[in-house]
Amino acid sequence: MRRALRVTAGLMLLTTPLAAQRSLTIYNDGRVLMRATLAEPVASGISSHRLALGFLDAASLFSLDPDVMVTGVSYDAAVDERNTLRRALGRKLVFETGGMRNGVRDTVVAEVLGVEPELFRLEDGSVTFQRPGRPRYPADLVLAAPTVSLNVRSTAAKDQLRLAWFTEGASWSAAYQAVLGRGSARVMGQAEVQSARLSVQDAEIQLLAGNVGRAVAKDFALQRARAEMAVAAEAPSAPAGEQQVGEAHLYTIPGRYTITPGVSTVASLFEPGSAPWERVYTIRSQLPWYGPLPQYGEPTQVPVEIQYLFKRPPQSDFGRKPLPAGVWRLYEPDSAGRLQLVGEASTTHSAPGQDLRLTAGNAFDITAERIQVDYTTQRETRRTIGLAGYRVTVNNAKDSAVTVDVLEERHGEWSVLESSVPGEKLSSTLTRFRVRVPARGQAMVSYRLRVVW
């Protein structure tokens, strides 16, 4: 009985996480940098420790204390039954056969000889490939959580062990709301944390935005069926604090959080701000990027794309903010003042002072038609020269005049020979025609292109 009690107590030490103060940094790509101060005494010199730290990359584990060095790590994440059976190789286990005698389940004892395939030696010396029953595993063979055994060398005795390591299973994303007013928009930004299996209690959470390179993506046996996870905590009363670290930006969410399944939270990234905005209408090019210039004679209905341009001058409060990649939702009030979603778009990371251009759907009341009005080609040595004329007609059913940008874009040698509206060459591949369309009216732009292929 005493021996059984000692074994059970030992198991609890191995599988119950130590009391710890933890902080973690969650990256956009799913990596999580854990930092923990464990209530684990460290002797002067070399000592061994066995800890339940959860799933981790064993090669990334290191000491946060400059006086303590991790000299060796052994990591066992095999918590399933098959690996428990593998640990029992060469040992005798008790198996329940399913029968009953005098109210007690019948059992047999067999020695585990193999796992793949399973092989057992019975008490009479015979060997079977079939399990003789349901095994009862001794407590010292069972891991309730992944276990790390590590050796450390310390220059002095310590009452705590401070470690850091990488794990996976959580990520975060930004979400923005912009309420469009007359000439100015009210902008809010939040961060949402998602997790597949990471479980941490009472931890400080930081979110890192940026493209931090990684060598080889590891799954650390974390790629199982994804479960809904989130972060449980009291809603923070203040937005996240932001700072630059290296070439990335770090957001520290106020308060402490517990990551558990089934509960979600959203934390504010910054105080609500304002930004001037304008709506831009664009008709995209239909020229092929490479290859021959095609001929077509039928008019084509082309979509009029809606873009929302937010100005972010560096001297403004909103312009000074770095904006992590995320989803923008744009709202506009109706005649009764109720907010309606009018657009949604995704963005990449935006540096301070960088304007935002959000593509959020196609116009309803502004329509366009494009037609090729003439087409000729001339073959020269090793190349062909094509000449083509186009006409774009824009109709505006709105009560106010609009400006529509008609774009033509192509790689290689090409040029605008003539146009009814001056063309602006924005780059070697892109030319823009700005067309003013009156309220409840129509406007046209015609132009001729020379294309070489």
Coordinates of C-alpha atoms in Angstrom, one line a residue, residues 283 299 301 304 365-371 391-404 406 420-421 434-446:
I283 CA -13.2 50.2 -64.2
P299 CA -20.0 45.3 -76.3
Q301 CA -20.7 44.9 -69.6
V304 CA -17.6 49.4 -61.7
D365 CA -26.2 52.7 -59.8
I366 CA -23.1 53.1 -61.9
T367 CA -22.8 50.8 -64.9
A368 CA -20.3 50.6 -67.8
E369 CA -19.9 49.1 -71.2
R370 CA -16.7 48.6 -73.2
I371 CA -16.5 47.9 -76.9
R391 CA -14.9 53.1 -76.2
V392 CA -16.1 52.9 -72.6
T393 CA -19.5 54.3 -71.8
V394 CA -20.4 55.0 -68.2
N395 CA -24.0 55.5 -67.0
N396 CA -24.7 57.2 -63.7
A397 CA -28.2 56.7 -62.1
K398 CA -27.2 58.6 -58.9
D399 CA -28.5 62.1 -58.0
S400 CA -24.9 63.4 -57.8
A401 CA -22.0 63.5 -60.3
V402 CA -19.2 61.0 -59.9
T403 CA -15.7 60.5 -61.2
V404 CA -14.8 57.1 -62.6
V406 CA -10.9 53.8 -66.3
S420 CA -10.7 61.8 -75.7
V421 CA -9.7 62.2 -72.1
R434 CA -10.5 60.0 -65.3
V435 CA -14.1 60.3 -66.5
R436 CA -16.5 62.8 -65.0
V437 CA -20.1 61.5 -65.2
P438 CA -23.0 63.9 -64.5
A439 CA -25.9 63.1 -62.2
R440 CA -28.4 60.8 -63.9
G441 CA -26.3 61.1 -67.0
Q442 CA -23.8 59.4 -69.3
A443 CA -20.1 60.0 -70.3
M444 CA -17.8 58.3 -72.7
V445 CA -14.0 57.9 -73.1
S446 CA -12.4 56.6 -76.3

